[in-house]
N, CA and C of each residue as an Amber inpcrd file, in Angstrom:
protein
   462
  42.4550000 -23.8830000   9.7860000  41.5900000 -24.6140000   9.8470000
  40.2320000 -23.9810000  10.1110000  39.0330000 -24.4590000   9.2200000
  37.8750000 -23.9130000   9.1110000  36.9940000 -24.7260000  10.0800000
  35.9040000 -23.9710000  10.7680000  34.7690000 -24.2760000  11.4250000
  33.9410000 -25.0560000  10.4490000  33.2290000 -26.0040000  11.2310000
  31.8870000 -27.1640000  10.3030000  31.0270000 -26.0580000   9.9210000
  30.4920000 -24.8220000  10.5240000  29.9080000 -23.9970000  10.0940000
  30.2040000 -23.1150000   8.7600000  31.4120000 -22.7580000   8.6900000
  32.3160000 -22.2710000   7.8300000  31.9510000 -22.7750000   6.5420000
  32.4880000 -24.0890000   6.8710000  32.6930000 -25.0040000   5.5200000
  31.1880000 -25.6790000   5.1760000  29.9630000 -25.0580000   5.7710000
  28.7850000 -25.5870000   5.3210000  28.4810000 -24.1040000   4.6530000
  28.9220000 -23.0550000   5.1090000  28.3400000 -21.8470000   4.6070000
  29.4600000 -21.5740000   3.1120000  30.1840000 -22.3500000   2.9830000
  31.2660000 -21.9570000   1.7410000  30.7500000 -23.0890000   0.3830000
  29.5000000 -23.6850000   0.9510000  28.8690000 -24.7580000   0.0650000
  28.4320000 -23.9390000  -0.8610000  28.2970000 -24.3000000  -2.2990000
  27.7170000 -22.9840000  -3.2060000  26.2710000 -23.1550000  -3.2140000
  25.7020000 -24.3270000  -3.0920000  24.2000000 -24.4290000  -3.0660000
  23.7340000 -23.7180000  -2.0300000  24.5930000 -23.8720000  -0.6150000
  23.6430000 -23.1560000   0.3170000  23.8670000 -21.6930000   0.3150000
  24.8000000 -20.9470000  -0.3580000  24.8530000 -19.7750000  -0.6080000
  24.0390000 -19.4110000  -1.6940000  23.4690000 -20.3010000  -2.5260000
  22.4410000 -19.8010000  -3.4630000  21.1760000 -19.7520000  -3.0850000
  20.9830000 -20.3540000  -1.6590000  19.8480000 -20.3190000  -0.9800000
  19.6460000 -18.5760000  -0.2850000  21.1550000 -18.2780000   0.1830000
  21.1050000 -17.4030000   1.1220000  20.9630000 -16.0830000  -0.0320000
  21.2180000 -15.8980000  -1.1960000  20.8200000 -15.1610000  -2.5510000
  19.2320000 -14.9540000  -2.8550000  18.4030000 -15.7540000  -2.0320000
  16.8820000 -15.7840000  -2.8000000  16.4560000 -14.6280000  -2.5240000
  15.2710000 -14.7300000  -3.0100000  14.4470000 -13.4580000  -2.9110000
  13.8000000 -13.3160000  -1.4870000  13.8340000 -14.8780000  -0.7670000
  13.0900000 -14.4660000   0.4540000  14.2640000 -13.8220000   1.2480000
  15.5300000 -13.9490000   1.2310000  16.4730000 -13.2140000   1.9330000
  16.3250000 -12.0080000   2.0980000  16.1650000 -11.2130000   0.6230000
  15.9820000  -9.8670000   0.7830000  14.4080000  -9.1070000   1.3380000
  13.5570000 -10.5590000   1.6970000  12.6700000  -9.8320000   2.4490000
  12.9010000 -10.1740000   3.8440000  13.4600000 -11.0280000   4.1400000
  13.9140000 -11.3030000   5.9050000  14.9480000 -10.3160000   5.7720000
  15.9690000  -9.6900000   5.1890000  16.8190000  -8.6670000   5.5260000
  15.7680000  -7.0430000   5.8590000  15.2180000  -7.0530000   5.1620000
  14.2410000  -5.8250000   4.9970000  13.3960000  -5.7080000   6.6270000
  13.1400000  -7.0000000   6.4630000  12.2480000  -6.8790000   8.1770000
  13.2430000  -6.6990000   9.2710000  14.3120000  -6.9270000   8.7890000
  15.1450000  -6.6960000  10.1930000  15.6930000  -4.9730000   9.9410000
  16.0320000  -4.2840000   8.8310000  16.5010000  -2.9600000   8.6940000
  15.0720000  -2.2770000   9.2020000  14.0920000  -2.5390000   8.7430000
  12.9710000  -1.9600000   9.4280000  12.6950000  -1.9940000  11.0650000
  13.2290000  -3.0440000  11.6550000  12.9090000  -3.0550000  12.9960000
  14.2500000  -2.0830000  13.8010000  15.5800000  -2.1940000  12.7800000
  16.2940000  -1.4290000  13.5000000  17.0740000  -0.1280000  13.3370000
  16.0440000   0.5580000  12.0720000  16.5290000   1.3100000  11.4500000
  16.2010000   2.5770000  12.2330000  17.7670000   3.1440000  12.8370000
  17.5310000   4.4810000  13.7870000  17.3670000   5.9120000  13.1970000
  17.5140000   6.0790000  11.8330000  17.3030000   7.2650000  11.0230000
  15.8240000   7.3750000  10.7210000  15.4580000   8.3620000  10.4920000
  13.8130000   9.0240000   9.7210000  14.1930000   8.4470000   8.3440000
  15.1540000   8.9710000   7.7270000  15.0570000   8.6320000   6.5010000
  15.7620000   7.6250000   5.9380000  15.1800000   6.5630000   5.2060000
  15.6460000   5.4900000   4.7320000  16.8900000   5.3950000   3.6430000
  17.9880000   5.4360000   3.7930000  18.6270000   5.3820000   2.4900000
  19.0180000   3.8370000   2.3540000  18.8260000   3.3040000   1.3680000
  18.8720000   1.6490000   0.8210000  18.2560000   1.4230000  -0.1650000
  18.4040000   0.4450000  -0.7600000  17.9030000  -0.4290000  -2.1080000
  16.9230000  -1.0380000  -1.5370000  16.0200000  -1.0450000  -0.5290000
  14.8630000  -1.9120000  -0.3670000  13.7730000  -1.1680000   0.0880000
  13.7110000   0.2620000  -0.5420000  12.6260000   1.0220000   0.2270000
  11.2010000   0.5800000   0.0700000  10.8810000  -0.1590000  -0.8720000
   9.0460000  -0.2560000  -1.1220000   9.1100000  -1.7650000   0.0360000
  10.1040000  -2.7860000   0.1500000   9.8440000  -3.2770000   1.4920000
  10.0800000  -2.8000000   2.5000000  11.0800000  -2.3700000   2.8460000
  10.9990000  -1.3630000   4.0080000   9.4390000  -0.6610000   4.2300000
   8.9150000  -0.2760000   3.2120000   7.8010000   0.3800000   3.7600000
   6.7130000  -0.2230000   4.0700000   6.5760000  -1.7630000   3.2760000
   5.4680000  -2.2490000   3.8930000   5.7670000  -3.1540000   5.3810000
   7.0610000  -2.8560000   5.5820000   7.5270000  -3.4140000   7.0310000
   6.9060000  -1.9470000   7.8260000   7.2640000  -0.6740000   7.7100000
   6.8000000   0.0850000   8.5890000   5.3330000   0.5210000   8.1990000
   4.3150000  -0.0390000   7.5760000   3.3590000  -0.0470000   7.4310000
   2.4310000  -0.5290000   8.3740000   3.1000000  -1.8670000   8.4470000
   2.7310000  -3.1640000   9.5480000   3.3870000  -2.6060000  10.4550000
   4.1270000  -2.0510000  11.0920000   4.6900000  -1.4190000  12.2870000
   3.6830000  -0.6250000  12.9320000   3.9870000   0.4600000  12.1990000
   2.1740000   1.4590000  12.2900000   1.0990000   0.9270000  13.2320000
   0.6780000  -0.1360000  12.1480000  -0.5620000  -0.7760000  12.6310000
  -0.4240000  -1.7610000  13.8940000   0.7930000  -1.9150000  14.3040000
   0.8050000  -2.7090000  15.6190000   1.7650000  -1.3810000  16.8330000
   1.9450000  -0.4160000  16.4220000   2.1430000   0.7530000  17.4780000
   1.3460000   1.9430000  16.7300000   0.5170000   2.2540000  16.5810000
  -0.1930000   3.6070000  16.0400000   0.2150000   4.8170000  16.7390000
   0.5610000   4.9960000  17.9610000   0.6290000   6.0070000  18.7370000
   2.5420000   6.7060000  18.6250000   3.1310000   5.8020000  18.0200000
   5.0010000   6.0810000  17.3730000   4.8660000   7.2610000  16.5310000
   4.6980000   8.4600000  16.8150000   4.6540000   9.5630000  15.8290000
   6.2410000   9.3020000  14.6480000   7.2740000   8.5290000  15.8190000
   8.4170000   8.0930000  14.7320000   7.9230000   7.3460000  13.3400000
   7.0680000   6.0960000  13.8470000   6.8270000   5.3140000  12.7940000
   6.2620000   6.0770000  11.6510000   5.2510000   6.9690000  12.0510000
   4.5970000   7.2840000  11.0800000   5.3090000   8.4230000  10.2640000
   6.0420000   8.8760000  10.8520000   6.8470000   9.9760000   9.9260000
   8.0290000   9.2480000   9.1950000   8.2990000   8.0650000   9.6260000
   9.5160000   7.5520000   8.8050000   8.8910000   6.6420000   7.9520000
   7.2720000   6.6920000   7.9690000   6.5220000   5.6270000   6.8000000
   5.9890000   7.0140000   5.7610000   6.0020000   8.1770000   6.2380000
   5.7990000   9.2460000   4.9920000   6.9670000   9.4730000   4.3250000
   7.9410000   9.6270000   4.8970000   9.2100000   9.9760000   4.3010000
   9.3620000   8.8850000   3.3210000   9.0660000   7.5200000   3.8390000
   9.6390000   6.4980000   2.7940000   8.7900000   6.2520000   1.6690000
   7.3380000   6.7590000   2.0380000   6.3750000   6.8340000   0.7250000
   6.8160000   7.7130000  -0.3380000   7.0570000   9.1140000   0.5850000
   7.8440000   9.8650000  -0.5140000   9.0060000   9.6040000  -1.1250000
  10.1870000   8.9860000  -0.9880000  11.1150000   8.4420000  -1.4260000
  10.8890000   7.6830000  -2.4300000  10.0270000   6.6070000  -2.4100000
   9.9560000   5.4670000  -2.8990000   8.6970000   5.9550000  -4.0370000
   7.9440000   7.7390000  -3.9190000   7.2770000   7.8820000  -4.9450000
   6.1870000   6.8810000  -5.2230000   5.7150000   6.9330000  -3.9230000
   4.5630000   5.7830000  -3.9130000   3.2340000   6.6050000  -3.3240000
   2.7950000   7.1680000  -4.5200000   1.3650000   8.2910000  -4.1000000
   0.4670000   7.5690000  -3.0200000   0.0740000   6.2650000  -3.3550000
  -1.2510000   5.4800000  -3.0010000  -0.7110000   5.3230000  -1.0090000
   0.6990000   4.8990000  -1.4060000   0.7790000   4.9900000   0.1540000
   1.2940000   6.1340000   0.9010000   1.5860000   7.0940000   0.5260000
   1.6270000   8.3340000   1.0000000   0.1290000   8.3380000   1.4280000
  -0.6880000   8.5520000   0.4160000  -2.0980000   9.2560000   1.0840000
  -2.6510000   8.4110000   2.2740000  -2.5370000   7.0250000   2.2570000
  -2.6910000   6.2910000   3.5850000  -1.8850000   6.6460000   4.8200000
  -0.5420000   6.5310000   4.2410000   0.1450000   7.0300000   5.8160000
  -0.2360000   8.3850000   6.2460000  -0.3440000   9.3090000   5.4470000
  -0.6000000  10.7930000   5.8240000  -2.2050000  10.7850000   6.5100000
  -2.9580000  10.0730000   6.0070000  -4.5850000  10.3570000   6.5770000
  -4.4460000   9.5820000   8.0870000  -3.2410000   8.4720000   8.5730000
  -3.3500000   7.6500000   9.6880000  -2.4670000   8.4650000  10.1540000
  -1.4640000   8.9080000   9.9340000  -0.6840000  10.4850000  10.6540000
  -1.7510000  11.3250000  11.2560000  -2.3200000  11.8500000  10.4560000
  -3.4180000  13.0140000  11.0800000  -4.7970000  12.5360000  12.0450000
  -4.9900000  11.5330000  11.9240000  -5.6220000  10.4560000  12.5090000
  -5.3170000  10.5450000  14.0230000  -4.1930000   9.8160000  13.8330000
  -3.3540000   9.6490000  15.2900000  -3.0880000  10.9010000  16.0090000
  -2.6670000  11.9830000  15.1320000  -2.0890000  13.5030000  15.8880000
  -3.3690000  14.5310000  16.0330000  -4.6520000  13.9670000  15.3420000
  -5.5670000  14.9270000  15.8720000  -5.2690000  16.5300000  15.6400000
  -5.6770000  17.5270000  16.3250000  -5.5170000  18.5960000  16.0970000
  -3.9420000  19.2170000  16.9650000  -3.3220000  18.1120000  17.4280000
  -2.1150000  18.3700000  18.1670000  -0.7400000  18.3900000  17.2610000
   0.2000000  18.9890000  17.2600000   1.5090000  19.3320000  16.3680000
   1.1130000  20.1200000  15.1580000   0.5700000  20.8790000  15.4430000
   0.3360000  21.8960000  14.0220000   1.4260000  21.9830000  12.9530000
   2.3060000  22.1220000  13.7120000   3.8480000  22.3830000  12.8340000
   3.9900000  21.6030000  12.3000000   4.2880000  20.4630000  12.8150000
   4.5280000  19.0040000  12.6980000   3.8900000  18.6530000  11.2240000
   2.5700000  18.6740000  11.4490000   1.5660000  18.8510000  10.2240000
   2.1040000  19.1240000   9.0500000   1.9750000  20.4940000   9.7590000
   2.4440000  21.5060000   8.3790000   3.6640000  21.1590000   7.5680000
   4.5510000  20.7410000   8.1230000   6.0780000  20.7860000   7.8590000
   6.1070000  19.6480000   7.1330000   5.3850000  18.4450000   7.4950000
   5.5430000  17.0260000   6.7230000   4.5980000  17.5040000   5.4370000
   3.5330000  18.2290000   5.5490000   2.6980000  18.4560000   4.2870000
   3.4210000  18.7420000   3.3950000   4.2110000  19.8470000   3.4480000
   5.0320000  20.9150000   2.8770000   6.0400000  19.6380000   2.0490000
   6.5160000  18.8860000   3.0810000   7.6390000  17.9820000   2.2210000
   6.7800000  16.9930000   1.1940000   5.8050000  16.7920000   1.7170000
   4.7690000  15.6440000   0.9230000   3.9890000  15.8770000  -0.1580000
   3.5670000  17.1710000  -0.2620000   2.8630000  17.8830000  -1.3180000
   2.9690000  17.7450000  -2.7540000   4.5820000  17.7750000  -3.1110000
   4.6940000  17.4030000  -4.4750000   4.5640000  16.1440000  -5.1610000
   4.4970000  15.1070000  -4.4870000   4.1510000  13.6980000  -4.1060000
   3.0820000  13.5230000  -4.3090000   1.8830000  14.2470000  -3.6250000
   0.4170000  13.5600000  -3.6400000  -0.2270000  13.9000000  -4.8870000
  -1.1480000  13.2100000  -5.2720000  -1.9570000  13.4500000  -6.2900000
  -2.9460000  14.7780000  -5.9480000  -3.1900000  15.5940000  -6.7850000
  -3.6260000  16.9830000  -6.5170000  -5.0970000  17.0850000  -5.9660000
  -5.8640000  16.0060000  -6.0650000  -7.2500000  15.8750000  -5.1090000
  -6.5470000  15.7130000  -3.7510000  -5.7860000  14.6470000  -3.4600000
  -5.2320000  14.2480000  -2.3730000  -4.9150000  15.2980000  -1.4530000
  -4.0230000  16.5360000  -2.4010000  -2.9990000  17.5890000  -1.6700000
  -4.1630000  18.1560000  -1.0810000  -5.4480000  18.5130000  -2.0510000
  -6.2520000  19.4850000  -1.8750000  -7.1080000  19.0680000  -0.4930000
  -7.2330000  17.8810000  -0.0570000  -8.1330000  16.8460000   0.9780000
  -7.1490000  17.3940000   1.9190000  -6.0040000  16.7120000   1.8250000
  -5.3590000  17.0230000   2.8820000  -5.0050000  18.3470000   3.3210000
  -4.7100000  19.4490000   2.7990000  -4.2510000  20.6180000   3.1950000
  -5.5830000  21.2450000   4.0910000  -6.6990000  21.2380000   3.3590000
  -8.0180000  21.7870000   3.8720000  -8.0820000  21.1420000   5.4810000
  -7.7040000  19.6820000   5.4120000  -8.2040000  19.0310000   6.8820000
  -6.8220000  19.8070000   7.8690000  -6.2060000  20.1130000   7.4240000
  -4.7640000  20.3450000   8.6490000  -4.9880000  22.1110000   8.5270000
  -5.4970000  22.8140000   7.6840000  -6.1530000  24.3970000   7.7850000
  -7.1000000  24.3840000   8.4680000  -8.1630000  23.5520000   8.5380000
  -9.3440000  23.8170000   9.2210000  -9.1510000  22.7830000  10.3980000
  -8.6650000  22.3640000  10.6640000  -8.2880000  21.3760000  12.1460000
  -9.8880000  20.5410000  11.7120000 -10.1450000  19.7320000  10.6720000
 -11.2770000  18.9970000  10.5390000 -10.8330000  17.6420000   9.7070000
 -11.0630000  16.7340000  10.5060000 -10.4480000  15.3630000  10.1310000
 -11.8100000  14.8910000   9.0970000 -12.8380000  15.1390000   9.4200000
 -13.8230000  14.7320000   8.3230000 -13.5250000  14.4710000   6.8530000
 -13.0370000  15.6990000   6.4920000 -12.2550000  15.9650000   5.3030000
 -11.6080000  14.3720000   4.4530000 -10.9960000  13.8080000   5.8710000
 -10.4870000  12.3870000   5.1960000 -11.0380000  11.6910000   4.8410000
 -12.6400000  11.5940000   4.9910000 -13.0350000  10.2630000   4.6250000
 -13.6550000  10.7360000   3.0630000 -12.7350000  11.3800000   2.3610000
 -12.7820000  11.4990000   0.8060000 -11.5950000  11.0640000   0.1950000
 -10.7480000  10.3540000   0.9510000  -9.3530000   9.8520000   0.8960000
  -9.9500000   8.3220000   0.6080000  -9.2020000   7.6520000  -0.3370000
  -8.7520000   6.1420000  -0.2010000  -8.4310000   5.7280000   1.0920000
  -9.2580000   4.3700000   1.1600000  -8.7430000   3.7760000   2.9660000
  -7.7410000   2.6640000   2.3770000  -7.4290000   2.3300000   1.0980000
  -6.7310000   1.1480000   0.7380000  -5.1800000   0.9920000   1.2360000
  -5.0390000   2.0400000   1.3000000  -3.4410000   2.0770000   2.1110000
  -3.1940000   2.5220000   3.5460000  -4.5280000   2.7920000   4.2080000
  -4.4280000   3.0130000   5.4500000  -4.7560000   2.1300000   6.7110000
  -3.9140000   2.2240000   7.5340000  -3.8240000   0.6960000   8.5600000
  -4.6850000   1.0180000   9.8120000  -5.1190000   2.4990000   9.7700000
  -6.0390000   2.8410000  10.9960000  -7.6750000   3.4380000  10.6700000
  -7.5800000   3.2520000   9.7930000  -9.0920000   3.8960000   9.4650000
  -9.8200000   2.8690000   9.3930000 -10.8360000   2.6810000   9.7390000
 -11.9290000   1.6300000   9.6610000 -13.3610000   2.1590000   8.8180000
 -13.1340000   2.7060000   8.1340000 -13.9030000   3.4090000   7.2570000
 -15.1000000   4.1990000   7.9050000 -14.7420000   4.8560000   9.2250000
 -15.8590000   5.8010000   9.6180000 -15.0180000   6.7050000  10.0020000
 -13.7850000   6.6200000  10.1080000 -12.7650000   8.2130000  10.3110000
 -13.3910000   8.6800000  11.9950000 -13.6020000   7.7550000  12.5130000
 -13.4710000   7.8770000  14.2870000 -12.9440000   7.3090000  14.7640000
 -11.3490000   7.3900000  15.0180000 -10.3050000   7.0340000  15.6730000
 -10.6520000   7.3130000  17.5990000 -10.5570000   6.5870000  18.5400000
 -10.8480000   6.4020000  19.4340000 -10.0760000   7.6670000  20.0150000
  -9.0170000   7.8170000  19.7380000  -8.1440000   9.4350000  20.3850000
  -9.3400000  10.5850000  20.1190000 -10.2230000  10.4170000  19.0160000
 -11.1100000  11.5920000  18.8910000 -11.8330000  11.9300000  19.2680000
 -12.8490000  10.7420000  20.1310000 -14.0850000  10.2650000  20.8840000
 -14.0390000  10.9450000  22.1850000 -12.5780000  11.1230000  22.8060000
 -12.3960000  11.3980000  23.9010000 -12.2000000  13.0580000  24.2770000
């Protein structure tokens, strides 16, 4: 004997609602919140990238979220998102973590547009974040247009 809930779920029309595009968006939000791996392996990469971007905006000091966002931008081959993700990452990290900055840059450079690659490489090598002002801010969630994050003013 099935429960009333199971009977309701077995209804074809209700199952059609579960298979809607909204269900995939909701599932992507849950996947982003509970992903324990740095590199996402799934079929909703672009949706998860959106959620990681929002999560970075909510918790900008989380290097794990920045790193996940960069890796997912690379995996999705989304050059514009990678540009914003890397700019946000560098602004939060500042001059700290030179090996991490360089390692992630080496992994991301093949996906970056040549102009972006050159700007980011100079910013890393010269420890000069003012170079980032030449990047597009469209996909950044932390840049307010002045390239003066609070952590750099202290």
